[in-house]
Amino acid sequence: MIDFLTEQEKYQLLVEFNDTDSEYPRDKTIVDLFEEQVRKTPNNIAVVFEETKLTYQELNEKSNQLAFCISSAYTINKEDIVGVFLPKSDSSIIAVLAILKLGAVYLPIDTHYPQERIDFLIQDSSLKLLVADDSDLQIDKCNVFNIKSVRLEDYSNENINIKFSSRNLAYLIYTSGSTGQPKGVMVEHSSNVNMSLDQIKTFGVTQNDKVVWFASVAFDASVSEIMMSLYSGAAL
């Protein structure tokens, strides 16, 4: 056997490069971290979309109202899959948070997808409900909740406080399908907390920063952009 590495290089490759253990709040959910940030920076701007600006307090209250609204119309159980068929906007962030507050799993579906892929995602995921903003949208075998048809101010803005754990599923992201049928990847709350907190640390994101939501709603990088911002008190 010919050995090309020195002992120091072996140690660096096998030990130092693999020393990736780190402490993070393993028992915290996405909702826990967001609501903690609301308490820390209630008046910071959380989301900016066109002319709309929502503070952390306003974003939290609107997502609570939507959660109560959805639960009044549908029975949403823990880890039920709820699709989000909305373009990038303040409404889509409100919807994602509302679904998570219900203990459900959100499935982002890009509104620019071809109908064939939309139909596949809905059928393959067996989702319970689809949140959309199109009153004319007709989807077979799926309940559609039109977010524009409700008055959120009619519902409580208090935290809904549904109990679930960091090991429960948070979201479902489908692969591109470029090498075959798209496959749904299930992500727990703890996995996102681990990833997003590390990104905040790596990029040095603070409450004084702005984070651009650049990726497609249906691409996993979008979750990084959203949560990296909302966990740190920054503006998305």
CSV table of C-alpha atoms in Angstrom, one decimal:
chain,number,residue,atom,x,y,z
A,1,MET,CA,0.0,0.0,0.0
A,2,ILE,CA,1.3,3.5,-0.9
A,3,ASP,CA,0.4,6.1,1.6
A,4,PHE,CA,0.3,9.6,0.2
A,5,LEU,CA,-0.9,11.4,3.3
A,6,THR,CA,1.2,12.4,6.4
A,7,GLU,CA,-0.2,11.6,9.8
A,8,GLN,CA,-1.2,15.3,10.3
A,9,GLU,CA,-3.1,15.3,7.0
A,10,LYS,CA,-4.9,12.1,7.9
A,11,TYR,CA,-5.9,13.6,11.2
A,12,GLN,CA,-7.1,16.7,9.5
A,13,LEU,CA,-9.1,14.8,6.9
A,14,LEU,CA,-10.6,12.1,9.2
A,15,VAL,CA,-11.0,14.0,12.5
A,16,GLU,CA,-10.9,17.8,12.1
A,17,PHE,CA,-13.0,18.0,9.0
A,18,ASN,CA,-15.6,15.8,10.6
A,19,ASP,CA,-15.8,17.6,13.9
A,20,THR,CA,-19.2,19.1,13.1
A,21,ASP,CA,-21.1,18.5,16.4
A,22,SER,CA,-22.7,21.7,17.7
A,23,GLU,CA,-25.3,22.5,20.3
A,24,TYR,CA,-28.7,23.8,19.2
A,25,PRO,CA,-32.1,23.8,20.8
A,26,ARG,CA,-33.2,20.4,19.7
A,27,ASP,CA,-36.6,20.7,21.5
A,28,LYS,CA,-37.6,23.9,19.8
A,29,THR,CA,-40.0,24.0,16.8
A,30,ILE,CA,-40.1,26.6,14.0
A,31,VAL,CA,-43.2,28.1,15.7
A,32,ASP,CA,-41.3,28.3,19.1
A,33,LEU,CA,-38.4,30.2,17.5
A,34,PHE,CA,-40.6,32.6,15.5
A,35,GLU,CA,-42.8,33.4,18.5
A,36,GLU,CA,-39.8,34.0,20.7
A,37,GLN,CA,-38.5,36.5,18.1
A,38,VAL,CA,-41.9,38.2,18.2
A,39,ARG,CA,-41.5,38.7,21.9
A,40,LYS,CA,-38.0,40.0,21.4
A,41,THR,CA,-38.6,42.4,18.5
A,42,PRO,CA,-42.4,43.0,18.1
A,43,ASN,CA,-42.0,46.3,16.3
A,44,ASN,CA,-39.2,45.2,13.9
A,45,ILE,CA,-40.3,44.9,10.3
A,46,ALA,CA,-40.6,41.2,9.5
A,47,VAL,CA,-41.9,41.2,5.9
A,48,VAL,CA,-41.8,43.7,3.1
A,49,PHE,CA,-43.8,43.0,-0.1
A,50,GLU,CA,-44.4,45.8,-2.5
A,51,GLU,CA,-46.1,48.6,-0.5
A,52,THR,CA,-46.9,46.3,2.5
A,53,LYS,CA,-44.8,46.2,5.6
A,54,LEU,CA,-45.6,43.9,8.5
A,55,THR,CA,-44.0,44.0,11.9
A,56,TYR,CA,-43.2,40.8,13.8
A,57,GLN,CA,-46.3,41.5,16.0
A,58,GLU,CA,-48.5,42.0,13.0
A,59,LEU,CA,-47.2,39.0,11.1
A,60,ASN,CA,-47.8,36.8,14.2
A,61,GLU,CA,-51.3,38.1,14.7
A,62,LYS,CA,-52.3,37.6,11.1
A,63,SER,CA,-50.9,34.1,11.0
A,64,ASN,CA,-52.8,33.3,14.3
A,65,GLN,CA,-56.0,34.7,12.8
A,66,LEU,CA,-55.5,32.6,9.6
A,67,ALA,CA,-54.8,29.5,11.8
A,68,PHE,CA,-58.0,30.0,13.7
A,69,CYS,CA,-59.9,30.7,10.5
A,70,ILE,CA,-58.7,27.5,8.8
A,71,SER,CA,-59.3,25.3,11.9
A,72,SER,CA,-62.9,26.7,12.1
A,73,ALA,CA,-63.7,25.5,8.6
A,74,TYR,CA,-61.6,22.2,8.5
A,75,THR,CA,-60.4,19.6,10.9
A,76,ILE,CA,-56.7,19.8,10.6
A,77,ASN,CA,-54.8,17.2,12.6
A,78,LYS,CA,-51.2,17.1,13.5
A,79,GLU,CA,-49.0,16.3,10.5
A,80,ASP,CA,-51.8,16.7,8.0
A,81,ILE,CA,-50.4,18.0,4.8
A,82,VAL,CA,-51.6,21.4,3.7
A,83,GLY,CA,-50.6,22.8,0.3
A,84,VAL,CA,-49.7,26.5,-0.2
A,85,PHE,CA,-50.5,27.5,-3.8
A,86,LEU,CA,-49.6,31.2,-3.5
A,87,PRO,CA,-47.0,33.5,-5.2
A,88,LYS,CA,-44.3,35.1,-3.2
A,89,SER,CA,-45.9,37.7,-1.0
A,90,ASP,CA,-46.8,38.6,2.6
A,91,SER,CA,-49.8,36.3,2.3
A,92,SER,CA,-47.7,33.3,1.5
A,93,ILE,CA,-45.6,33.9,4.7
A,94,ILE,CA,-48.7,34.3,6.7
A,95,ALA,CA,-50.1,31.0,5.3
A,96,VAL,CA,-46.9,29.1,6.0
A,97,LEU,CA,-46.8,30.2,9.6
A,98,ALA,CA,-50.5,29.5,10.1
A,99,ILE,CA,-50.1,26.0,8.8
A,100,LEU,CA,-47.2,25.4,11.1
A,101,LYS,CA,-49.0,26.8,14.1
A,102,LEU,CA,-51.7,24.2,13.5
A,103,GLY,CA,-49.1,21.4,13.8
A,104,ALA,CA,-49.7,20.6,10.1
A,105,VAL,CA,-47.1,20.1,7.3
A,106,TYR,CA,-46.9,22.7,4.6
A,107,LEU,CA,-46.3,21.7,1.0
A,108,PRO,CA,-45.2,24.7,-1.2
A,109,ILE,CA,-46.5,24.5,-4.8
A,110,ASP,CA,-45.1,27.0,-7.3
A,111,THR,CA,-48.0,28.8,-9.1
A,112,HIS,CA,-45.9,28.8,-12.3
A,113,TYR,CA,-45.7,25.0,-12.4
A,114,PRO,CA,-47.3,23.2,-15.4
A,115,GLN,CA,-50.7,21.7,-14.5
A,116,GLU,CA,-49.4,18.2,-14.8
A,117,ARG,CA,-46.9,18.7,-12.0
A,118,ILE,CA,-49.4,20.5,-9.8
A,119,ASP,CA,-51.8,17.6,-10.2
A,120,PHE,CA,-49.0,15.1,-9.5
A,121,LEU,CA,-48.0,16.9,-6.2
A,122,ILE,CA,-51.6,17.1,-5.0
A,123,GLN,CA,-52.3,13.4,-5.8
A,124,ASP,CA,-49.0,12.0,-4.6
A,125,SER,CA,-48.9,14.0,-1.3
A,126,SER,CA,-52.6,13.2,-0.4
A,127,LEU,CA,-52.8,16.7,1.0
A,128,LYS,CA,-55.8,17.6,3.2
A,129,LEU,CA,-56.2,21.2,2.0
A,130,LEU,CA,-54.8,23.6,-0.5
A,131,VAL,CA,-54.5,27.3,0.5
A,132,ALA,CA,-54.8,29.5,-2.6
A,133,ASP,CA,-55.9,33.0,-3.6
A,134,ASP,CA,-57.9,32.1,-6.7
A,135,SER,CA,-61.7,31.7,-6.2
A,136,ASP,CA,-62.0,30.0,-9.6
A,137,LEU,CA,-59.3,27.4,-8.9
A,138,GLN,CA,-60.8,23.9,-9.3
A,139,ILE,CA,-58.7,21.0,-8.0
A,140,ASP,CA,-60.1,17.4,-8.2
A,141,LYS,CA,-60.0,15.4,-4.9
A,142,CYS,CA,-58.8,18.4,-2.9
A,143,ASN,CA,-60.4,21.1,-0.7
A,144,VAL,CA,-59.4,24.6,-1.7
A,145,PHE,CA,-59.2,27.4,0.9
A,146,ASN,CA,-59.4,30.8,-0.8
A,147,ILE,CA,-57.4,33.1,1.5
A,148,LYS,CA,-58.9,36.2,-0.2
A,149,SER,CA,-62.5,35.2,0.7
A,150,VAL,CA,-62.1,35.5,4.5
A,151,ARG,CA,-62.0,38.4,7.0
A,152,LEU,CA,-59.1,37.6,9.2
A,153,GLU,CA,-60.1,40.4,11.6
A,154,ASP,CA,-63.1,38.2,12.6
A,155,TYR,CA,-60.8,35.7,14.3
A,156,SER,CA,-58.6,35.7,17.4
A,157,ASN,CA,-55.1,37.1,17.0
A,158,GLU,CA,-53.8,35.2,20.1
A,159,ASN,CA,-51.3,32.4,19.7
A,160,ILE,CA,-53.3,29.2,19.0
A,161,ASN,CA,-50.9,27.1,21.1
A,162,ILE,CA,-51.4,23.7,19.6
A,163,LYS,CA,-48.9,21.2,21.1
A,164,PHE,CA,-46.5,19.3,18.9
A,165,SER,CA,-42.8,18.4,19.1
A,166,SER,CA,-39.6,19.3,17.3
A,167,ARG,CA,-39.7,15.7,15.9
A,168,ASN,CA,-42.9,16.3,14.1
A,169,LEU,CA,-42.9,17.1,10.4
A,170,ALA,CA,-42.8,20.7,9.4
A,171,TYR,CA,-42.8,20.7,5.6
A,172,LEU,CA,-42.7,18.5,2.5
A,173,ILE,CA,-40.5,19.5,-0.4
A,174,TYR,CA,-40.5,17.6,-3.7
A,175,THR,CA,-37.4,17.0,-5.8
A,176,SER,CA,-37.3,18.3,-9.4
A,177,GLY,CA,-38.0,14.9,-11.0
A,178,SER,CA,-35.2,15.4,-13.5
A,179,THR,CA,-34.0,11.8,-12.9
A,180,GLY,CA,-37.4,10.2,-12.6
A,181,GLN,CA,-40.6,10.8,-10.7
A,182,PRO,CA,-40.4,13.7,-8.2
A,183,LYS,CA,-40.0,12.5,-4.7
A,184,GLY,CA,-41.3,14.1,-1.5
A,185,VAL,CA,-38.7,14.9,1.1
A,186,MET,CA,-40.1,15.2,4.7
A,187,VAL,CA,-38.4,17.6,7.0
A,188,GLU,CA,-38.9,17.8,10.8
A,189,HIS,CA,-38.9,21.0,12.8
A,190,SER,CA,-35.6,20.2,14.5
A,191,SER,CA,-33.8,19.8,11.2
A,192,ASN,CA,-34.8,23.2,10.0
A,193,VAL,CA,-34.0,24.7,13.4
A,194,ASN,CA,-30.5,23.2,13.2
A,195,MET,CA,-29.9,24.3,9.6
A,196,SER,CA,-31.3,27.8,9.9
A,197,LEU,CA,-29.6,28.7,13.2
A,198,ASP,CA,-26.3,27.6,11.7
A,199,GLN,CA,-26.9,29.8,8.7
A,200,ILE,CA,-27.6,32.8,10.9
A,201,LYS,CA,-24.3,32.2,12.7
A,202,THR,CA,-22.3,31.6,9.5
A,203,PHE,CA,-23.7,34.6,7.7
A,204,GLY,CA,-23.8,36.8,10.8
A,205,VAL,CA,-27.5,37.7,10.3
A,206,THR,CA,-28.8,40.3,12.8
A,207,GLN,CA,-32.1,42.1,13.5
A,208,ASN,CA,-30.7,45.0,11.5
A,209,ASP,CA,-30.4,43.1,8.3
A,210,LYS,CA,-32.6,42.4,5.3
A,211,VAL,CA,-32.8,39.0,3.7
A,212,VAL,CA,-34.1,38.6,0.1
A,213,TRP,CA,-36.5,35.8,-0.6
A,214,PHE,CA,-34.9,34.8,-3.9
A,215,ALA,CA,-35.6,31.1,-4.4
A,216,SER,CA,-38.8,29.5,-5.8
A,217,VAL,CA,-41.4,28.9,-3.2
A,218,ALA,CA,-41.1,25.1,-4.0
A,219,PHE,CA,-37.3,25.0,-3.7
A,220,ASP,CA,-35.8,24.1,-0.3
A,221,ALA,CA,-33.5,27.1,-0.3
A,222,SER,CA,-36.6,29.3,0.1
A,223,VAL,CA,-37.1,27.8,3.6
A,224,SER,CA,-33.6,28.8,4.5
A,225,GLU,CA,-34.2,32.4,3.3
A,226,ILE,CA,-37.5,32.7,5.2
A,227,MET,CA,-36.5,31.1,8.5
A,228,MET,CA,-33.0,32.6,8.6
A,229,SER,CA,-34.7,36.0,8.5
A,230,LEU,CA,-37.6,35.3,10.9
A,231,TYR,CA,-35.4,33.6,13.6
A,232,SER,CA,-33.1,36.6,13.8
A,233,GLY,CA,-35.4,39.6,13.8
A,234,ALA,CA,-34.3,40.6,10.3
A,235,ALA,CA,-36.7,41.9,7.5
A,236,LEU,CA,-37.6,39.4,4.7
